[in-house]
Short mmCIF file of C-alpha atoms in Angstrom, two decimals:
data_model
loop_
_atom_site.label_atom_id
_atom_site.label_comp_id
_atom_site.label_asym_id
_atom_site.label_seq_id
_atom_site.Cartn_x
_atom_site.Cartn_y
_atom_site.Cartn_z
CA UNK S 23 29.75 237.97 -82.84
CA UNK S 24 29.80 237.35 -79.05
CA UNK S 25 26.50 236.77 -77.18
CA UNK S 26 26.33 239.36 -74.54
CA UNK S 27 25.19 237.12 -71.54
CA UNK S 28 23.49 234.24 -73.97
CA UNK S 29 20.21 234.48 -75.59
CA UNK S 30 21.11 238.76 -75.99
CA UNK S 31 18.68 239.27 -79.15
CA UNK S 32 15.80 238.51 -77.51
CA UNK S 33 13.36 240.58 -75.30
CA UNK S 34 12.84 244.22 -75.16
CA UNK S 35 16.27 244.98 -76.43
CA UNK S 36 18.45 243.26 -78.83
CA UNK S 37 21.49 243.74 -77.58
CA UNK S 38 23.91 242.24 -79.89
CA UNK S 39 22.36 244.86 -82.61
CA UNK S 40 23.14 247.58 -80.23
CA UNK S 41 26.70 245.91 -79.50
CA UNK S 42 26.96 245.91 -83.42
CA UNK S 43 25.51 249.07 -84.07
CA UNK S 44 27.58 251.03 -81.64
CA UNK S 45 31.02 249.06 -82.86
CA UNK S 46 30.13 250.52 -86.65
CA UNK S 47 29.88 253.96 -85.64
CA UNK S 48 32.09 254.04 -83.11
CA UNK S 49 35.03 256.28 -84.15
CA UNK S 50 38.48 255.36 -85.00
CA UNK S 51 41.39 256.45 -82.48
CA UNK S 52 44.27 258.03 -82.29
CA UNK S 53 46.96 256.67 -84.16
CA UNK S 54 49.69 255.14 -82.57
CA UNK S 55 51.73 252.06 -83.44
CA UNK S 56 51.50 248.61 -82.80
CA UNK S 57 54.83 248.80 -80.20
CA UNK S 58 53.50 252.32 -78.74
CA UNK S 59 49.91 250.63 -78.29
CA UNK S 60 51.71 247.86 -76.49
CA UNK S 61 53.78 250.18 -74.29
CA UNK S 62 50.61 252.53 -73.36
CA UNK S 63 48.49 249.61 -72.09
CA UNK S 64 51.27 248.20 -69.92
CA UNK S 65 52.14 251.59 -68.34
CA UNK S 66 48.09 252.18 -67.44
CA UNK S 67 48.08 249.01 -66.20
CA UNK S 68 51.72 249.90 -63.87
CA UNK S 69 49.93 253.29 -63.15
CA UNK S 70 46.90 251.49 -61.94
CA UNK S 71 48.91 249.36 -59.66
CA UNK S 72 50.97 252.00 -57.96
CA UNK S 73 47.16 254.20 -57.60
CA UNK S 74 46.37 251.63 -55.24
CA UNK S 75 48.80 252.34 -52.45
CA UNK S 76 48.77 256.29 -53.40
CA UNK S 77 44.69 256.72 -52.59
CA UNK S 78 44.95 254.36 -49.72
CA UNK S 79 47.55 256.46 -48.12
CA UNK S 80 45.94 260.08 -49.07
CA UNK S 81 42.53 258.56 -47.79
CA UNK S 82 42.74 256.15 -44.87
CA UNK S 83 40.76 253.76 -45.87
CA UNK S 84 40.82 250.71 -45.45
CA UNK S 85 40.51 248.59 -48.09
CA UNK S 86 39.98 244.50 -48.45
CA UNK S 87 42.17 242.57 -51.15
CA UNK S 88 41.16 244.31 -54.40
CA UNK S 89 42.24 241.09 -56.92
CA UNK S 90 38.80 240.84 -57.00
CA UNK S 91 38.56 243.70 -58.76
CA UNK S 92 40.48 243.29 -62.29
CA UNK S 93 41.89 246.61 -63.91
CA UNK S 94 41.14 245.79 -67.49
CA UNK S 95 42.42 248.13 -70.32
CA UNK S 96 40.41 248.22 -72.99
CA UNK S 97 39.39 249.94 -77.07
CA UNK S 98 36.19 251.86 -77.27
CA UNK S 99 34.14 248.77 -78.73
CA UNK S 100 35.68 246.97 -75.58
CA UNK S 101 34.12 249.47 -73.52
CA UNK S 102 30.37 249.34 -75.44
CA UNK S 103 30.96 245.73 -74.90
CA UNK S 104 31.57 246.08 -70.95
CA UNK S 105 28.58 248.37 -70.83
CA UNK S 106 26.12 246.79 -72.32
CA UNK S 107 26.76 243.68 -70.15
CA UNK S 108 26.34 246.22 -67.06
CA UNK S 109 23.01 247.27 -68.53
CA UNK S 110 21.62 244.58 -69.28
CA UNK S 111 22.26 242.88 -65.42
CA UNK S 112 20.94 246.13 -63.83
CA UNK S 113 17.80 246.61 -66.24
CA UNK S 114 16.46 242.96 -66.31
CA UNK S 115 13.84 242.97 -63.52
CA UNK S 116 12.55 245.93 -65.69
CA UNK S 117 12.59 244.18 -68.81
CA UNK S 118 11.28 240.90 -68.09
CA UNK S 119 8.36 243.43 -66.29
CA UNK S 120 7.85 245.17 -69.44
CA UNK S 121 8.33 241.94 -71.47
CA UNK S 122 5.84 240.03 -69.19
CA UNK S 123 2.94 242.92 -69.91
CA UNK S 124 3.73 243.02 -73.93
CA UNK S 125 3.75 239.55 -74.33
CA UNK S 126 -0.09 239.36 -72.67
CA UNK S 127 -1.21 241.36 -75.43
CA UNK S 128 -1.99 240.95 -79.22
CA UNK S 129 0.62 240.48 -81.39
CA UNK S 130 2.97 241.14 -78.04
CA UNK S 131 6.29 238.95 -79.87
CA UNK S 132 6.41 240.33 -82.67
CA UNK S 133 6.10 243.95 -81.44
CA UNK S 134 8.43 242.91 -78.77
CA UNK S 135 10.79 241.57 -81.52
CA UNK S 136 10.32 244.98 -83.47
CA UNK S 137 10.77 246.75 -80.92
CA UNK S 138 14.29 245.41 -79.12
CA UNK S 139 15.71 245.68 -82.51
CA UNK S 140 14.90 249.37 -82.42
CA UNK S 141 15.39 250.03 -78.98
CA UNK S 142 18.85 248.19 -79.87
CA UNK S 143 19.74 250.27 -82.50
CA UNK S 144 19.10 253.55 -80.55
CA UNK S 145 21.32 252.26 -77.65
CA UNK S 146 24.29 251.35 -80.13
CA UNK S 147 24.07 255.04 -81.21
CA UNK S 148 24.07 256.40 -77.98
CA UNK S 149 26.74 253.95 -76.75
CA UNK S 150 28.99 255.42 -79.80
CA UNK S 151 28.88 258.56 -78.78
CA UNK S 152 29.74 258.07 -74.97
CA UNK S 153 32.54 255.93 -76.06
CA UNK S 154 34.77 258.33 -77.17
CA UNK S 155 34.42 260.67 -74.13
CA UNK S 156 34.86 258.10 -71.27
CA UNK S 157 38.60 257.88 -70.17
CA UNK S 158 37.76 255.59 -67.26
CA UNK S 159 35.19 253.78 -65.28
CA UNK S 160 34.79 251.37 -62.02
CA UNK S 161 31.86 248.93 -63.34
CA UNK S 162 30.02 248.25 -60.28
CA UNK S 163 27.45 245.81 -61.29
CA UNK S 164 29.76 244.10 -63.99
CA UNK S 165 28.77 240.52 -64.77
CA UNK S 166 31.73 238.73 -65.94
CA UNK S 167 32.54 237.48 -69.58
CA UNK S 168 34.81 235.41 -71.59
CA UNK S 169 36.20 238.54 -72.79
CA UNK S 170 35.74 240.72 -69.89
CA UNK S 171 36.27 239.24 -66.28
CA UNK S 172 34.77 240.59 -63.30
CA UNK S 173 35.21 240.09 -59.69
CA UNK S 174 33.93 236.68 -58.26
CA UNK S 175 32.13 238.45 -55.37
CA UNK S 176 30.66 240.80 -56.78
CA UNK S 177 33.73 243.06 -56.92
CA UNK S 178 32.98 244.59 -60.34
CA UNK S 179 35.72 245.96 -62.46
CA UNK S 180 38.61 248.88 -63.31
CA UNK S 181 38.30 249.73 -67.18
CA UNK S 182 40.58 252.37 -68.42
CA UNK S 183 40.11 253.27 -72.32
CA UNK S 184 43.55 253.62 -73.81
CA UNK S 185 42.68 255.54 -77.14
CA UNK S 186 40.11 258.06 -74.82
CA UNK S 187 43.15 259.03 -72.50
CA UNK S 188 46.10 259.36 -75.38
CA UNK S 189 43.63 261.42 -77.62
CA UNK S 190 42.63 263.77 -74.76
CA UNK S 191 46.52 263.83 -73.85
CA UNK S 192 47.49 264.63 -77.51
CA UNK S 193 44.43 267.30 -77.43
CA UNK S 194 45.49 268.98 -73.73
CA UNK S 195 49.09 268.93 -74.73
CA UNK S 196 50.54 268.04 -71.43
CA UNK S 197 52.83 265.14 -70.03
CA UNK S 198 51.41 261.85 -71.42
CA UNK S 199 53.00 259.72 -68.70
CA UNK S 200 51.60 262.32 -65.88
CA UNK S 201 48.03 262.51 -67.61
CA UNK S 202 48.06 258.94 -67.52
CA UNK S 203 48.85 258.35 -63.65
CA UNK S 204 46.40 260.94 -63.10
CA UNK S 205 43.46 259.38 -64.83
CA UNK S 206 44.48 256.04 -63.08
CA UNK S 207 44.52 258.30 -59.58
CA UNK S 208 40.55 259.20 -59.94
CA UNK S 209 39.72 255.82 -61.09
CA UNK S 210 41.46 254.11 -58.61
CA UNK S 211 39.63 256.52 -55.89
CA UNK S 212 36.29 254.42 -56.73
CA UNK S 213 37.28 251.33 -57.03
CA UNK S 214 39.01 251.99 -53.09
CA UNK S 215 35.33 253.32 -52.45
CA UNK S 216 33.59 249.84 -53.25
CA UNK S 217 36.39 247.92 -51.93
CA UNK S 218 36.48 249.62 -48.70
CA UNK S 219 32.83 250.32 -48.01
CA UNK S 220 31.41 246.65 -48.37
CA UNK S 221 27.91 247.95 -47.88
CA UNK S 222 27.69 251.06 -51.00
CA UNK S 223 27.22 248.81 -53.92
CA UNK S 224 24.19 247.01 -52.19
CA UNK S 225 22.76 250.15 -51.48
CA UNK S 226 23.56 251.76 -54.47
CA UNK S 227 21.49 248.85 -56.51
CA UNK S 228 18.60 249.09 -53.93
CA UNK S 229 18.42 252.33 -55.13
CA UNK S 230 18.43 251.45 -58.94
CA UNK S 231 15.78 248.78 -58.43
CA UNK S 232 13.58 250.86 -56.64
CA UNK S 233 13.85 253.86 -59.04
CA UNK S 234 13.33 251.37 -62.13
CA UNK S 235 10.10 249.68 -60.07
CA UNK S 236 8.49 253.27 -60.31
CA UNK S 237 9.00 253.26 -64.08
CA UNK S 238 6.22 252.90 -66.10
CA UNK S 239 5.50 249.40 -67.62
CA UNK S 240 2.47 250.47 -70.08
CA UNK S 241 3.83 251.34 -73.42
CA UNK S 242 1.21 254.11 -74.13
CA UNK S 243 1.96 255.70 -71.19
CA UNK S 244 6.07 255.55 -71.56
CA UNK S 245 5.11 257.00 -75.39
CA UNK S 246 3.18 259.53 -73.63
CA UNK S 247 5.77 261.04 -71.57
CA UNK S 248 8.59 260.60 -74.14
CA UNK S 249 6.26 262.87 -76.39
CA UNK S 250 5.84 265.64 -73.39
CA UNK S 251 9.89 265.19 -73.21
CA UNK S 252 10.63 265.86 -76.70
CA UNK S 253 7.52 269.01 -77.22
CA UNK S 254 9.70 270.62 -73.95
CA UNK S 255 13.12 270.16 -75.44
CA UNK S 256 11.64 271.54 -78.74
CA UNK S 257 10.21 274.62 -77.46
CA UNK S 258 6.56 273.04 -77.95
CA UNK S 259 5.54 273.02 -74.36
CA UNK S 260 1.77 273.48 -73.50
CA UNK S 261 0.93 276.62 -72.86
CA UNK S 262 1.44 278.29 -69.88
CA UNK S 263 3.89 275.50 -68.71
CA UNK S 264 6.97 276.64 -67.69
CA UNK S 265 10.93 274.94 -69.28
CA UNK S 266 12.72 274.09 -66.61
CA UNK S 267 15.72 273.38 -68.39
CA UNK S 268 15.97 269.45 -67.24
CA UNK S 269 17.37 267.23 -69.45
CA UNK S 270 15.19 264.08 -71.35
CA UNK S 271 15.94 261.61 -68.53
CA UNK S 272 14.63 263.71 -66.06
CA UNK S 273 11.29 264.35 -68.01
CA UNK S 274 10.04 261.18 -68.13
CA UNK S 275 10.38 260.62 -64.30
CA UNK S 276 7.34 260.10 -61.81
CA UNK S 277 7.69 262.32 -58.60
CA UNK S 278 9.01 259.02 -57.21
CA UNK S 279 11.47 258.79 -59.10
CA UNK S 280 12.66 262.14 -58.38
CA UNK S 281 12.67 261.59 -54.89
CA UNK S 282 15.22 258.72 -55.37
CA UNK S 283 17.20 260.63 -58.30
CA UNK S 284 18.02 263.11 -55.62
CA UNK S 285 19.33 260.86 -52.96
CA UNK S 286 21.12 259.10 -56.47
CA UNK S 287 22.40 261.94 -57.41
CA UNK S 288 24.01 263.36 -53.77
CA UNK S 289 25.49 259.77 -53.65
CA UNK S 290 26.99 259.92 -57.18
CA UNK S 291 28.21 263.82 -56.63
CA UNK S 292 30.14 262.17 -53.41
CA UNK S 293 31.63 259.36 -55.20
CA UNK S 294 32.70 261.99 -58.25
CA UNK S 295 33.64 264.53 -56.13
CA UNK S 296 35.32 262.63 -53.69
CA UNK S 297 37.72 261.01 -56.81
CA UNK S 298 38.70 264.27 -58.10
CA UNK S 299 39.64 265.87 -54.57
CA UNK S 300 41.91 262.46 -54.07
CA UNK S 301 43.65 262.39 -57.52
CA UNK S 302 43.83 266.26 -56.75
CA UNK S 303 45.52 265.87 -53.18
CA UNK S 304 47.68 262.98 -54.34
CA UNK S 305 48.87 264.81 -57.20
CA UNK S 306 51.45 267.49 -56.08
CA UNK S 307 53.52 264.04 -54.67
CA UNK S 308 53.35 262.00 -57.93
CA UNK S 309 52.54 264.14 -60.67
CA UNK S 310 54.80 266.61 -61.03
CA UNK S 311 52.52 269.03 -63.69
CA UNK S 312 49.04 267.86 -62.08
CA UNK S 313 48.67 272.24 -62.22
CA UNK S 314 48.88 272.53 -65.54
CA UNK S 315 46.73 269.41 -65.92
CA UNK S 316 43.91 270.22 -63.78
CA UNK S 317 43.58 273.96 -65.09
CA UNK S 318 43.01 271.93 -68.98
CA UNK S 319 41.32 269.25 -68.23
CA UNK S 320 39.14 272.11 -66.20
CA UNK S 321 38.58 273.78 -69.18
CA UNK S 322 38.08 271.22 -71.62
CA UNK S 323 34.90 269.98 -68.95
CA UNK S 324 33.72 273.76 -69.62
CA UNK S 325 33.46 274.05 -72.41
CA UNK S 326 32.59 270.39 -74.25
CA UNK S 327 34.02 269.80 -77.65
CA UNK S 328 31.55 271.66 -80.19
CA UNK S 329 27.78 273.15 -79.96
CA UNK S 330 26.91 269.49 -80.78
CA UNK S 331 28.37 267.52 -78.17
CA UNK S 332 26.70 270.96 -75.41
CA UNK S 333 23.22 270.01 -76.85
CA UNK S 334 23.51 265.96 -76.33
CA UNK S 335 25.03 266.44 -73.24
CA UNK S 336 22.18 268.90 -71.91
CA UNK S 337 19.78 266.03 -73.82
CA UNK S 338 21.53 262.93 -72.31
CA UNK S 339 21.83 264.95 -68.55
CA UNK S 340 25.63 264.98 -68.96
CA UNK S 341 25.85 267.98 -67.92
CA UNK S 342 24.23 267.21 -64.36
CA UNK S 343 27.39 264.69 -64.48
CA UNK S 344 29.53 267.63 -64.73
CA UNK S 345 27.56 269.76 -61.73
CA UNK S 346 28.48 266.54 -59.81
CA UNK S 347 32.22 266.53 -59.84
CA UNK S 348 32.03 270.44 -59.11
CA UNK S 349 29.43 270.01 -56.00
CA UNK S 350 30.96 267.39 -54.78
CA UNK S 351 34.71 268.44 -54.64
CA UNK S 352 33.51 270.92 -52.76
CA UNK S 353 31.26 268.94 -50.37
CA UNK S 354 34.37 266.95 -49.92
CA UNK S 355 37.25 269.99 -49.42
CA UNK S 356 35.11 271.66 -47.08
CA UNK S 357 34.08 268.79 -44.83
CA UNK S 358 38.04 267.74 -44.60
CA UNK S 359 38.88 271.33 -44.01
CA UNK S 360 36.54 271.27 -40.81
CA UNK S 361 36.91 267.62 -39.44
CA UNK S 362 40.09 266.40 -40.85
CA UNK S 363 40.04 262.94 -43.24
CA UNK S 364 38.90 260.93 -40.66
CA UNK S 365 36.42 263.10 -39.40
CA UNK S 366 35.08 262.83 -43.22
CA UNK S 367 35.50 259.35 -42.96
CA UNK S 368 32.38 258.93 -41.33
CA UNK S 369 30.24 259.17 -44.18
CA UNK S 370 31.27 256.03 -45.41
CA UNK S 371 29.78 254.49 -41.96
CA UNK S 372 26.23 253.29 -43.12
CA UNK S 373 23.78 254.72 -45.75
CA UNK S 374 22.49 257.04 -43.01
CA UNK S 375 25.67 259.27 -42.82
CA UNK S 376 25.71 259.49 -46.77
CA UNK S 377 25.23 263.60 -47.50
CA UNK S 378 21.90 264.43 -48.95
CA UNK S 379 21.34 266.24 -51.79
CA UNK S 380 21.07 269.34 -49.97
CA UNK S 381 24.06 268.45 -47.38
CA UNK S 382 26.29 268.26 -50.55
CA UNK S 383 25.31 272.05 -50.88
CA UNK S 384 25.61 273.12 -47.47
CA UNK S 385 28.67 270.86 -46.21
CA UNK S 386 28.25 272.41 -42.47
CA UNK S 387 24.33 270.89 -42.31
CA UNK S 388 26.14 267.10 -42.86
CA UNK S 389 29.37 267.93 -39.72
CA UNK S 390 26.55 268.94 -37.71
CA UNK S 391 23.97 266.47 -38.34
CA UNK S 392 26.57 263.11 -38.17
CA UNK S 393 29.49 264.55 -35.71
CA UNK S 394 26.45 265.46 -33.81
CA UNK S 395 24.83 262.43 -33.34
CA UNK S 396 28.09 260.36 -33.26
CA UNK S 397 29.54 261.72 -30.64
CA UNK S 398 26.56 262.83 -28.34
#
């Protein structure tokens, strides 16, 4: 098995074992032949292509060359693969943190070595559950691979997961070729984000780093909160406490971490929103039954695929995920309904004239505040 990024079974997480982990349970995919297989990936990858010139149009922006972002097409272990690399770039200062304060301790290795083996295992299982769900995803801190290239400058990369779109296409019943040039539309829309707005992915990691430097590095104290998190999911809350209905990975945060979680999470529930009102707007041009598309795939967001998959994705915070493409649509309709694209257009002008989290709920509070100030 492939290394991910050299010495990978070391540290606080082994992450070959959760590479190898995740690719065992991962679930089969749709069947399709050998010559259909071959046919699918090059038509995502000629639906990718055209995206470009379709969301540059719809949004007026400007864009640099974006061959430095490759459009890879790739099987659900292909995409645990891709992830895990992204994980472990953005969590290392973390890790080596955590590994630094184990290691100063007795018997520090070889709990460290226990441990990354079962912190491994846990993320293969939760890595084979997300990989049947994702159809796409713009990989903005992707380091590149032998298998899996990235952008030379940092320009990250496109990965649409071929079995994820034909089973959901199969399962909506609707015009595979138009379902895929939709899917291609929304992921396109982000990777036109990054490429256009040369400053977002620098800010977006500032953000990361400084919500991971809150985290706590004392084991006892990260076993502490994880036990709070589980007694509230369970109903065992202390009493008098009240359940606020947040999901595991809010739980554990400090009230720091919260504070940057919410300007995360207005940034995110732009980006989200923003792709589905493009791929939306495009549509009615390109995609002849983007209707009947939009009111399933609507509906299949709703309601999730059984009681299981509702209760991991209130436990994982998908759901929050979900809230974002909602709120932010509508941040993003509204704001273009009162100023026009370009007028919108302006948010992408520095992290100052990003929404906050409650702009992206009151649309009219972010045209005041930055058309304001612009243009006194």
């Amino acid at each position: 098995m492939t290394s991910i990024g050299g010495a990978a079974s070391t540290g606080m997480v082994d992450w070959n074992l959760a590479v190898a982990t995740a690719t065992r349970l991962v679930r089969p995919g749709p069947d399709v032949s050998r010559d259909e297989a071959r046919e699918i990936v090059a038509e995502l990858r000629r639906h990718a292509k055209a995206s470009e010139a379709h969301v540059r149009g719809f949004t007026r922006m400007g864009t640099e060359d974006t061959h430095d972002t490759p459009v890879l097409v790739v099987d659900r272990p292909g995409w645990v693969r891709a992830n895990v690399a992204g994980f472990r770039e953005v969590l290392k200062p973390l890790l080596d943190k955590m590994q630094e304060r184990r290691g100063s301790g007795p018997g520090g290795a070889v709990l460290g070595a226990v441990g990354g083996k079962v912190t491994g295992v846990e993320l293969g299982m939760l890595l084979s559950f997300l990989s049947s769900r994702v159809l796409g995803q713009y990989e903005t801190f992707a380091p590149a691979t032998r298998e899996l290239p990235a952008g030379e400058n940092g320009g990250g990369r496109l990965l649409l997961v071929a079995p994820n779109i034909v089973h959901v296409e199969r399962e909506l019943d609707v015009e595979p070729h138009d379902f895929r040039l939709w899917v291609c539309l929304h992921e396109e829309t982000h990777r036109t984000q990054f490429s256009a707005v040369p400053w977002l992915r620098d800010h977006l990691e500032g953000e990361i780093q400084s919500f991971l430097a809150e985290t706590e590095v004392d084991p006892m104290t990260v076993l502490e909160r994880i036990r709070e998190a589980a007694q509230s999911l369970a109903g065992g809350r202390p009493e008098g406490e009240e359940d606020e209905g947040r999901s595991l990975v809010e739980i554990v945060q400090t009230p720091a971490q919260r504070e940057i979680l919410a300007r995360l999470t207005a940034v995110m529930s732009l980006l989200e929103g923003h792709a589905d009102f493009v791929m939306d707007g495009v549509g009615p041009d390109v995609v002849a039954s983007v209707g009947e598309i939009r009111e399933k795939f609507q509906q299949r967001r709703a309601r999730g695929a059984s009681r299981l998959d509702l209760a991991l994705r209130k436990l994982l915070g998908l759901d929050a995920k979900l809230k974002q493409y909602r709120d932010g649509e509508r941040f993003v309709r509204a704001v273009v309904g009162q100023v026009g694209m370009d007028g919108f257009n302006r948010v992408w002008t520095s992290p100052n004239t990003l929404p906050t989290k409650t702009e992206i709920a009151k649309p009219a509070d972010w045209v005041a505040r930055v058309h304001r100030k612009t243009e006194s």
